[in-house]
Amino acid sequence: MTTFADLNLSPKVLKAVEEAGYQTPTPIQEQAIPAALEGRDVLGIAQTGTGKTASFTLPMITRLARGRARARMPRSLVLAPTRELAAQVAENFDTYSKHVKLTKALLIGGVSFKEQDVLIDRGVDVLIATPGRLLDHFERGKLLLTGIEIMVVDEADRMLDMGFIPDIERIFSLTPFTRQTLFFSATMAPEIERITNTFLSNPVKVEVARQATASETIEQSVVMFRPSRRENAAAEKRALLRALIDAEGARCKNAIIFCNRKTDVDIVAKSLKKYGYDAAPIHGDLEQSQRMRTLDGFRDGSLRFLVASDVAARGLDIPAVSHVFNFDVPSHSEDYVHRIGRTGRAGREGKAMMICAPADEKNLGFIEKLIAREIPRGENPLGSRPAPEAAPAPSEDEGDRRERRKDRPRRDRSERPDRKDEARGARRPDDAERSTEPRAAETPAAEPRTTEPRAAETASAERRPSEARVQEGRGQEGRDRRDRRRRDDSGPAVVGLGDHLPTFIEKSFEERMAG
Ligand code: AMP
């Protein structure tokens, strides 16, 4: 069996690895580290949880230990798609370089340019940045990329989702072609393949098993959920979630609860809190500082339940999660694999439970096809009868009330003009988040390009950088407003009357029917 000592890392790095408590290298580390130490380009196809961050940081630290940084000319560059991921990479550097004298700077939004300029001016060995912020610094003339010896692109597929590829290409072209490139992506979309063919030179390709095959330690189940009445569906589903959590008891140390929509992330978190569960939401509309606080709390164990949407949670390193609850069946099968991969890590036991409403059975079928196995049907802890809403109505919060109004039966459906549209394939509610604004819309900390530091960083952070550029100087305010409206996840796109039915229509209709 290969050990870290076999990988040619410097003794100081080995010491830090030992202190981190790692015993053996993960497959991606075993394959990528020797190649990276030789100076080869590496193309790593791996997801978070595989140890990929150490697979590039460890050889980088070993190589950078020789040589010195010059003012404004960083020696290495790590690009990450979001602030959280960039911060995570920076933490990894701190852990593994604690016995080596290296300087580093983290260039992300939300931190003043001035502070970052001071660091760059002094000269850094490692620059960790989101693409937008890096280019902002570059354009302000504060940074030279001609001294880059090693460049890392982390989570490239997510950069693609977020519209960062043009920025990545530009950054590549600003660095010397003699640089070493370490490139990581969970998937190889054609666009990613094109980039690697253009900018990587004879890379060593390292592919580690997808989480679907690596997660044998995850016990999966799905509970088929039948609401008593359509209008009770949302509340009963939340009651079922609580019952599932309760049934696990102390075995459920902590959990991530995934919802398909941002609105549901908020509602479920609020509802859980109301019932005395220690829960908090994470999604892209929340303030950066709040997201960081929530994540820190979840990591250090002071928060037990993290209610999340796919995009917000993707790529975040959250170790040791005992349970994953899928409040909704994901409408994209591969998201199921990502979600359940949050538990059962590094050989630990984990449980993944999913609630499947009648409308989600088709998507459940797609997931089972993807993972090539049937997910065992779990028992409904509330029995076969529909779950009652246990909470006394007066304590109901506004979120719940709003939700229930939305779920009111649409008795006049056949009269509504949207029927044909639905038949033609208009969006279904579960697809709302993605189809109104694909993935990027809900990105946790997408970094738009700015020319000046922006006070309301988070509000504009969700925009694709290319969009941000187009908007410069032209009717900015109106566009921003329109953009915000588009990004606002208020459920499915409105077709006809949408979900909102004015009360007076329903009333007169019922009265006439009764008469
Ligand atoms: P990553 O895929 O880089 O996000 O890493 C996932 C987690 O695995 C992080 O919490 C690392 O600290 C941890 N880790 C990385 N390498 C090893 C290793 N060789 N042994 C045990 N844990 C590791």
Coordinates of C-alpha atoms and ligand atoms in Angstrom, one line a residue:
M1 CA 0.0 0.0 0.0
T2 CA 1.3 3.5 -0.9
T3 CA 2.0 5.8 2.0
F4 CA 2.4 9.6 2.0
A5 CA 6.2 9.0 2.5
D6 CA 6.3 7.2 -0.8
L7 CA 5.1 10.3 -2.7
N8 CA 8.2 12.4 -2.6
L9 CA 6.7 15.2 -0.6
S10 CA 9.0 17.4 1.4
P11 CA 9.6 16.3 5.1
K12 CA 7.9 19.5 6.3
V13 CA 4.8 18.8 4.3
L14 CA 4.8 15.2 5.4
K15 CA 4.9 16.4 9.0
A16 CA 1.8 18.6 8.5
V17 CA 0.0 15.7 6.8
E18 CA 0.8 13.5 9.7
E19 CA -0.5 16.1 12.1
A20 CA -3.7 16.4 10.1
G21 CA -4.2 12.8 11.0
Y22 CA -4.2 11.3 7.5
Q23 CA -2.8 7.8 7.3
T24 CA -2.9 6.9 3.7
P25 CA -3.3 9.0 0.5
T26 CA -6.6 8.9 -1.2
P27 CA -6.6 7.5 -4.8
I28 CA -6.5 11.0 -6.4
Q29 CA -3.6 12.0 -4.1
E30 CA -1.7 8.8 -4.8
Q31 CA -1.9 9.4 -8.6
A32 CA -1.8 13.2 -8.8
I33 CA 0.9 14.1 -6.3
P34 CA 3.9 12.3 -7.9
A35 CA 3.0 13.7 -11.4
A36 CA 2.5 17.2 -10.0
L37 CA 5.8 17.0 -8.2
E38 CA 7.5 16.2 -11.5
G39 CA 6.1 19.4 -12.9
R40 CA 3.6 17.6 -15.1
D41 CA 0.2 19.1 -15.9
V42 CA -2.6 17.2 -14.2
L43 CA -6.2 16.7 -15.3
G44 CA -8.1 15.5 -12.3
I45 CA -11.6 14.3 -12.7
A46 CA -12.8 14.2 -9.2
Q47 CA -15.4 15.5 -6.8
T48 CA -15.2 17.1 -3.4
G49 CA -14.7 14.5 -0.8
T50 CA -12.1 12.6 -2.7
G51 CA -9.2 14.6 -1.1
K52 CA -8.6 16.5 -4.3
T53 CA -7.6 19.8 -2.5
A54 CA -4.7 18.1 -0.8
S55 CA -3.8 16.5 -4.1
F56 CA -2.8 19.9 -5.5
T57 CA -1.9 21.8 -2.3
L58 CA 0.7 19.3 -1.0
P59 CA 2.8 19.2 -4.2
M60 CA 2.4 22.9 -4.6
I61 CA 3.8 23.6 -1.2
T62 CA 6.7 21.2 -1.7
R63 CA 7.6 22.9 -5.0
L64 CA 7.1 26.5 -3.8
A65 CA 9.2 25.9 -0.7
R66 CA 12.2 26.6 -3.0
G67 CA 12.3 30.2 -4.3
R68 CA 10.9 33.5 -3.2
A69 CA 8.0 35.7 -4.2
R70 CA 8.5 39.1 -5.8
A71 CA 6.3 42.2 -5.3
R72 CA 3.1 42.0 -7.3
M73 CA 4.1 38.8 -9.0
P74 CA 2.5 35.8 -7.3
R75 CA 4.2 32.5 -8.0
S76 CA 1.2 30.4 -8.1
L77 CA -2.5 30.9 -8.6
V78 CA -5.5 28.8 -7.5
L79 CA -8.9 29.7 -9.0
A80 CA -12.0 28.6 -7.3
P81 CA -15.6 29.4 -8.4
T82 CA -17.0 30.8 -5.1
R83 CA -15.8 32.6 -2.1
E84 CA -16.5 29.7 0.2
L85 CA -14.5 27.3 -1.9
A86 CA -11.6 29.8 -2.2
A87 CA -11.7 30.2 1.6
Q88 CA -11.7 26.5 2.0
V89 CA -8.6 26.1 -0.2
A90 CA -6.9 28.8 1.7
E91 CA -7.6 26.9 5.0
N92 CA -6.1 23.8 3.4
F93 CA -2.9 25.8 2.6
D94 CA -2.7 27.0 6.1
T95 CA -3.0 23.4 7.5
Y96 CA -0.4 21.9 5.2
S97 CA 2.1 24.7 5.0
K98 CA 2.4 25.4 8.7
H99 CA 6.0 24.2 8.8
V100 CA 7.0 26.0 5.6
K101 CA 7.4 29.7 5.2
L102 CA 5.0 30.6 2.4
T103 CA 3.0 33.8 1.9
K104 CA -0.5 33.7 0.6
A105 CA -3.3 36.0 -0.3
L106 CA -7.0 35.3 -0.7
L107 CA -8.7 37.5 -3.3
I108 CA -12.5 37.3 -2.9
G109 CA -15.4 39.6 -2.8
G110 CA -16.4 41.1 0.5
V111 CA -12.9 41.9 1.5
S112 CA -11.5 45.4 0.8
F113 CA -9.3 45.8 -2.2
K114 CA -6.9 47.9 -0.1
E115 CA -6.1 45.0 2.3
Q116 CA -5.6 42.6 -0.6
D117 CA -3.4 45.2 -2.4
V118 CA -1.1 45.4 0.5
L119 CA -0.5 41.7 0.5
I120 CA 0.0 41.5 -3.2
D121 CA 2.4 44.5 -3.1
R122 CA 4.6 42.6 -0.6
G123 CA 4.7 39.6 -2.9
V124 CA 2.9 36.3 -2.4
D125 CA 3.8 32.7 -3.1
V126 CA 0.2 31.5 -3.4
L127 CA -2.7 33.6 -4.7
I128 CA -6.1 32.0 -4.2
A129 CA -8.9 33.8 -6.0
T130 CA -12.3 33.8 -7.6
P131 CA -11.9 34.7 -11.4
G132 CA -13.9 37.9 -11.3
R133 CA -12.0 39.4 -8.4
L134 CA -8.7 38.4 -9.8
L135 CA -9.4 40.1 -13.1
D136 CA -10.6 43.2 -11.2
H137 CA -7.2 43.4 -9.5
F138 CA -5.4 42.8 -12.7
E139 CA -7.3 45.5 -14.5
R140 CA -6.5 48.0 -11.7
G141 CA -2.9 47.4 -12.6
K142 CA -2.1 46.0 -9.2
L143 CA -1.1 42.5 -10.2
L144 CA 1.1 40.8 -12.7
L145 CA 0.5 37.2 -13.7
T146 CA 3.7 36.7 -15.6
G147 CA 5.4 35.1 -12.7
I148 CA 2.9 32.3 -12.3
E149 CA 4.7 29.0 -12.1
I150 CA 1.8 26.8 -11.1
M151 CA -1.9 27.5 -11.9
V152 CA -4.8 25.5 -10.5
V153 CA -8.3 25.5 -11.7
D154 CA -10.6 23.9 -9.1
E155 CA -14.2 22.8 -9.8
A156 CA -14.0 23.7 -13.4
D157 CA -17.5 22.3 -14.1
R158 CA -18.9 24.7 -11.7
M159 CA -17.1 27.6 -13.3
L160 CA -18.8 26.5 -16.5
D161 CA -22.2 26.5 -14.8
M162 CA -21.5 30.0 -13.5
G163 CA -20.4 31.4 -16.8
F164 CA -16.8 31.9 -15.8
I165 CA -15.2 30.1 -18.7
P166 CA -14.3 33.3 -20.7
D167 CA -12.7 34.7 -17.6
I168 CA -10.7 31.5 -17.1
E169 CA -9.5 31.6 -20.7
R170 CA -8.4 35.2 -20.3
I171 CA -6.5 34.4 -17.1
F172 CA -4.8 31.4 -18.8
S173 CA -3.7 33.7 -21.6
L174 CA -2.2 36.2 -19.0
T175 CA 0.0 33.6 -17.4
P176 CA 3.2 32.3 -19.0
F177 CA 2.7 29.2 -21.2
T178 CA 5.6 27.6 -19.4
R179 CA 3.4 27.3 -16.2
Q180 CA 2.3 24.0 -14.8
T181 CA -1.4 23.6 -14.8
L182 CA -3.4 21.4 -12.4
F183 CA -7.0 21.3 -13.5
F184 CA -9.9 19.7 -11.6
S185 CA -13.4 19.1 -12.6
A186 CA -16.1 16.6 -11.5
T187 CA -17.3 16.0 -15.0
M188 CA -15.9 16.5 -18.5
A189 CA -18.4 18.6 -20.4
P190 CA -17.4 19.3 -24.0
E191 CA -16.6 22.9 -23.1
I192 CA -14.3 21.8 -20.3
E193 CA -12.7 19.3 -22.7
R194 CA -12.0 22.1 -25.1
I195 CA -10.4 24.2 -22.4
T196 CA -8.1 21.4 -21.3
N197 CA -7.1 20.6 -24.9
T198 CA -6.2 24.2 -25.4
F199 CA -4.4 25.1 -22.1
L200 CA -3.0 21.8 -20.7
S201 CA 0.1 20.3 -22.1
N202 CA 0.2 16.5 -22.2
P203 CA -1.5 16.2 -18.9
V204 CA -1.5 13.1 -16.6
K205 CA -5.2 12.2 -16.5
V206 CA -6.4 11.0 -13.1
E207 CA -10.0 9.9 -12.7
V208 CA -11.4 8.8 -9.4
A209 CA -14.6 6.8 -9.0
R210 CA -17.8 8.7 -9.0
Q211 CA -19.4 9.0 -5.7
A212 CA -22.3 6.7 -6.9
T213 CA -19.9 3.8 -6.8
A214 CA -17.8 5.0 -3.9
S215 CA -20.7 5.3 -1.5
E216 CA -21.3 1.7 -0.5
T217 CA -21.4 2.7 3.1
I218 CA -24.5 4.8 2.6
E219 CA -27.8 3.2 3.6
Q220 CA -30.3 4.6 1.2
S221 CA -34.1 4.6 1.5
V222 CA -37.1 6.4 0.0
V223 CA -40.5 6.9 1.7
M224 CA -43.4 7.1 -0.7
F225 CA -45.5 10.0 0.5
R226 CA -49.2 10.4 -0.1
P227 CA -50.8 13.6 1.2
S228 CA -54.4 13.3 2.6
R229 CA -55.4 16.3 0.5
R230 CA -53.6 18.4 -2.0
E231 CA -53.9 21.5 0.2
N232 CA -52.2 19.7 3.1
A233 CA -49.4 18.3 1.0
A234 CA -46.7 20.8 2.0
A235 CA -47.4 20.7 5.8
E236 CA -47.8 16.9 5.8
K237 CA -44.5 16.6 4.0
R238 CA -42.8 18.7 6.6
A239 CA -44.4 16.6 9.3
L240 CA -43.1 13.5 7.6
L241 CA -39.6 15.0 7.6
R242 CA -39.7 15.6 11.3
A243 CA -41.0 12.1 11.9
L244 CA -38.1 10.7 9.9
I245 CA -35.6 12.7 11.9
D246 CA -37.3 11.7 15.1
A247 CA -37.2 8.0 14.2
E248 CA -33.5 8.2 13.7
G249 CA -33.1 9.7 17.2
A250 CA -29.5 10.0 18.5
R251 CA -28.2 8.2 15.4
C252 CA -28.8 11.4 13.5
K253 CA -25.9 13.4 14.8
N254 CA -26.3 16.0 12.1
A255 CA -27.9 16.2 8.7
I256 CA -28.2 18.1 5.5
I257 CA -31.7 18.5 4.3
F258 CA -31.9 19.1 0.6
C259 CA -34.8 20.9 -1.1
N260 CA -35.2 21.6 -4.8
R261 CA -36.2 25.2 -4.4
K262 CA -34.8 28.1 -2.5
T263 CA -38.3 29.1 -1.3
D264 CA -38.6 25.6 0.2
V265 CA -35.2 25.8 1.8
D266 CA -36.4 28.8 3.8
I267 CA -39.8 27.4 4.6
V268 CA -38.4 24.0 5.8
A269 CA -35.7 25.6 7.9
K270 CA -38.2 28.0 9.4
S271 CA -40.7 25.3 10.1
L272 CA -38.0 23.0 11.7
K273 CA -36.9 25.8 13.9
K274 CA -40.5 26.4 14.9
Y275 CA -40.8 22.9 16.0
G276 CA -37.6 23.1 18.1
Y277 CA -35.1 21.6 15.7
D278 CA -31.7 23.3 15.5
A279 CA -31.9 24.2 11.8
A280 CA -30.6 27.0 9.5
P281 CA -30.9 27.5 5.7
I282 CA -28.2 28.1 3.2
H283 CA -28.9 29.4 -0.3
G284 CA -27.6 32.1 -2.6
D285 CA -30.0 34.9 -1.6
L286 CA -28.5 35.0 1.9
E287 CA -25.9 37.4 3.0
Q288 CA -22.3 36.2 2.6
S289 CA -21.6 36.7 6.3
Q290 CA -24.7 34.7 7.2
R291 CA -23.8 31.8 4.9
M292 CA -20.3 31.7 6.5
R293 CA -21.7 31.8 10.0
T294 CA -24.2 29.0 9.2
L295 CA -21.5 26.9 7.6
D296 CA -19.0 27.4 10.4
G297 CA -21.7 26.4 12.9
F298 CA -22.5 23.3 11.0
R299 CA -18.9 22.4 10.7
D300 CA -18.1 22.9 14.4
G301 CA -21.2 21.0 15.5
S302 CA -23.1 23.9 17.0
L303 CA -25.7 23.6 14.3
R304 CA -27.4 20.2 13.7
F305 CA -29.5 20.6 10.6
L306 CA -28.4 22.4 7.5
V307 CA -31.2 23.0 5.0
A308 CA -29.7 23.5 1.6
S309 CA -30.3 23.7 -2.1
D310 CA -28.0 21.8 -4.5
V311 CA -26.1 24.7 -5.8
A312 CA -25.4 26.3 -2.4
A313 CA -24.1 23.0 -1.0
R314 CA -22.1 21.8 -3.9
G315 CA -18.4 21.7 -3.5
L316 CA -18.5 22.6 0.2
D317 CA -16.4 20.5 2.4
I318 CA -18.5 19.5 5.3
P319 CA -17.1 16.4 7.0
A320 CA -18.8 13.8 9.0
V321 CA -22.5 14.2 8.2
S322 CA -24.5 11.3 9.6
H323 CA -27.6 11.8 7.5
V324 CA -28.8 13.3 4.3
F325 CA -32.6 13.9 3.9
N326 CA -33.9 14.6 0.5
F327 CA -37.0 16.6 1.2
D328 CA -37.6 16.5 -2.5
V329 CA -36.6 14.0 -5.2
P330 CA -34.1 16.0 -7.2
S331 CA -35.2 16.6 -10.7
H332 CA -31.7 16.0 -12.0
S333 CA -30.7 12.5 -11.2
E334 CA -27.0 13.3 -10.8
D335 CA -27.9 15.7 -8.0
Y336 CA -29.0 12.7 -6.0
V337 CA -25.5 11.3 -6.3
H338 CA -24.0 14.6 -5.1
R339 CA -26.5 14.9 -2.3
I340 CA -26.1 11.5 -0.8
G341 CA -22.3 11.7 -1.2
R342 CA -22.4 14.2 1.7
T343 CA -22.7 11.3 4.0
G344 CA -20.9 8.0 4.3
R345 CA -17.6 9.7 3.6
A346 CA -14.2 8.1 4.1
G347 CA -15.6 4.8 5.0
R348 CA -18.0 6.1 7.6
E349 CA -21.5 4.9 7.9
G350 CA -24.2 7.2 6.5
K351 CA -27.9 7.3 5.9
A352 CA -29.7 9.0 3.0
M353 CA -33.4 9.2 3.2
M354 CA -35.7 10.7 0.6
I355 CA -39.4 11.7 0.5
C356 CA -41.1 10.9 -2.8
A357 CA -44.4 12.6 -3.6
P358 CA -46.6 11.1 -6.3
A359 CA -45.5 13.7 -8.8
D360 CA -41.8 12.8 -8.2
E361 CA -42.1 9.1 -9.0
K362 CA -40.9 9.6 -12.5
N363 CA -37.8 11.3 -11.3
L364 CA -37.2 8.6 -8.8
G365 CA -37.3 6.2 -11.7
F366 CA -34.6 8.2 -13.5
I367 CA -32.4 8.2 -10.3
E368 CA -32.7 4.4 -9.9
K369 CA -31.8 4.0 -13.5
L370 CA -28.7 6.2 -13.1
I371 CA -27.5 4.4 -10.0
A372 CA -28.5 1.1 -11.5
R373 CA -30.3 -0.1 -8.4
E374 CA -33.6 0.2 -6.7
I375 CA -33.6 2.4 -3.6
P376 CA -35.2 0.4 -0.8
R377 CA -38.7 1.7 0.2
G378 CA -38.6 2.9 3.7
E379 CA -41.4 2.8 6.2
N380 CA -43.4 5.9 6.8
P381 CA -42.9 6.5 10.6
L382 CA -46.3 8.1 10.7
G383 CA -47.9 4.9 9.3
S384 CA -49.6 4.4 6.0
R385 CA -52.1 7.1 6.7
P386 CA -51.2 10.6 5.7
A387 CA -49.1 12.5 8.1
P388 CA -51.0 14.8 10.4
E389 CA -49.7 18.3 11.0
A390 CA -48.9 18.1 14.6
A391 CA -48.5 21.8 15.3
P392 CA -51.1 23.9 16.7
A393 CA -52.3 26.3 14.0
P394 CA -52.0 29.5 16.0
S395 CA -48.2 29.2 16.3
E396 CA -47.9 28.8 12.5
D397 CA -45.5 31.2 11.1
E398 CA -45.9 33.4 8.1
G399 CA -43.9 31.1 5.9
D400 CA -46.2 28.2 6.5
R401 CA -49.3 30.3 6.0
R402 CA -48.0 31.5 2.7
E403 CA -47.1 28.1 1.6
R404 CA -50.5 26.7 2.4
R405 CA -52.3 29.4 0.4
K406 CA -50.1 28.4 -2.5
D407 CA -51.2 24.8 -2.1
R408 CA -54.9 25.5 -2.3
P409 CA -56.6 23.3 -4.8
R410 CA -57.1 24.8 -8.1
R411 CA -60.6 23.7 -8.8
D412 CA -61.0 25.8 -11.8
R413 CA -58.0 24.2 -13.5
S414 CA -59.9 23.1 -16.6
E415 CA -61.0 26.6 -17.2
R416 CA -57.6 28.1 -17.0
P417 CA -55.7 29.2 -20.0
D418 CA -52.5 27.5 -19.0
R419 CA -53.7 24.0 -19.5
K420 CA -52.6 23.8 -23.0
D421 CA -49.2 25.3 -22.1
E422 CA -48.7 22.6 -19.5
A423 CA -49.6 19.9 -22.0
R424 CA -47.1 21.4 -24.4
G425 CA -44.4 20.9 -21.7
A426 CA -44.5 24.1 -19.7
R427 CA -42.3 23.9 -16.6
R428 CA -43.3 21.9 -13.7
P429 CA -42.8 23.4 -10.3
D430 CA -39.8 21.2 -9.3
D431 CA -37.9 22.4 -12.3
A432 CA -38.5 26.0 -11.4
E433 CA -35.1 26.8 -9.8
R434 CA -33.1 25.6 -12.7
S435 CA -35.3 26.4 -15.7
T436 CA -35.9 30.0 -14.8
E437 CA -32.2 30.7 -14.5
P438 CA -30.0 27.7 -14.9
R439 CA -27.7 26.9 -12.0
A440 CA -25.9 30.2 -12.0
A441 CA -29.1 31.8 -10.6
E442 CA -28.6 30.2 -7.3
T443 CA -24.9 30.3 -7.0
P444 CA -23.8 30.9 -3.4
A445 CA -21.1 33.4 -4.0
A446 CA -20.6 33.9 -7.7
E447 CA -18.1 36.7 -8.2
P448 CA -19.2 39.2 -10.7
R449 CA -16.6 41.5 -12.2
T450 CA -16.5 44.9 -10.7
T451 CA -14.4 47.9 -11.3
E452 CA -14.8 49.2 -7.8
P453 CA -15.6 47.4 -4.6
R454 CA -19.3 47.1 -4.2
A455 CA -21.2 47.7 -1.0
A456 CA -24.1 45.5 -2.0
E457 CA -21.8 42.7 -3.1
T458 CA -24.2 39.9 -2.4
A459 CA -27.1 41.3 -4.2
S460 CA -25.3 41.5 -7.4
A461 CA -23.2 38.5 -6.8
E462 CA -25.6 36.1 -8.4
R463 CA -25.2 37.6 -11.9
R464 CA -23.1 35.9 -14.5
P465 CA -19.9 37.9 -15.1
S466 CA -20.6 38.2 -18.8
E467 CA -24.0 39.7 -18.0
A468 CA -22.3 42.1 -15.6
R469 CA -20.0 43.3 -18.3
V470 CA -22.8 43.9 -20.9
Q471 CA -24.6 46.0 -18.4
E472 CA -21.8 48.3 -17.6
G473 CA -22.9 51.9 -18.3
R474 CA -26.2 51.1 -20.0
G475 CA -29.5 51.6 -18.1
Q476 CA -27.9 49.8 -15.2
E477 CA -30.6 50.4 -12.7
G478 CA -33.5 49.1 -14.7
R479 CA -31.5 46.1 -15.8
D480 CA -30.4 45.3 -12.3
R481 CA -34.0 45.4 -11.2
R482 CA -35.0 43.1 -14.1
D483 CA -32.2 40.8 -13.2
R484 CA -33.2 40.7 -9.6
R485 CA -36.7 39.8 -10.6
R486 CA -35.4 37.0 -12.8
R487 CA -33.2 35.7 -10.0
D488 CA -35.9 36.0 -7.4
D489 CA -36.9 32.5 -6.9
S490 CA -40.6 32.9 -6.3
G491 CA -41.4 29.4 -7.6
P492 CA -42.3 28.3 -11.1
A493 CA -42.6 30.6 -14.0
V494 CA -46.0 32.1 -14.1
V495 CA -48.2 30.6 -16.8
G496 CA -51.6 32.1 -17.1
L497 CA -52.6 33.0 -13.5
G498 CA -49.8 30.9 -12.1
D499 CA -50.2 29.8 -8.6
H500 CA -51.8 33.0 -7.6
L501 CA -55.6 32.9 -7.8
P502 CA -57.3 36.0 -6.6
T503 CA -59.7 35.1 -3.8
F504 CA -62.7 36.8 -5.4
I505 CA -62.6 34.5 -8.4
E506 CA -62.6 31.4 -6.3
K507 CA -65.4 32.8 -4.2
S508 CA -67.8 33.7 -6.8
F509 CA -67.1 30.4 -8.6
E510 CA -67.8 28.4 -5.5
E511 CA -71.0 30.3 -4.7
R512 CA -72.4 29.8 -8.2
M513 CA -71.6 26.1 -8.0
A514 CA -73.3 25.8 -4.7
G515 CA -76.3 27.6 -6.0
Ligands
AMP1 P1 -11.6 17.5 -0.6 O1 -12.0 16.4 -1.5 O2 -10.3 18.1 -0.9 O3 -12.7 18.5 -0.3 O4 -11.3 16.7 0.9 C1 -12.3 16.1 1.6 C2 -12.0 15.9 3.0 O5 -11.1 14.8 3.1 C3 -11.3 17.1 3.7 O6 -11.9 17.3 5.0 C4 -9.9 16.6 4.0 O7 -9.4 17.2 5.2 C5 -10.0 15.1 4.0 N1 -8.8 14.4 3.5 C6 -8.0 14.7 2.5 N2 -7.1 13.8 2.3 C7 -7.2 12.9 3.2 C8 -6.6 11.6 3.5 N3 -5.5 11.2 2.8 N4 -7.0 10.9 4.5 C9 -8.1 11.3 5.2 N5 -8.8 12.5 5.0 C10 -8.4 13.2 4.0

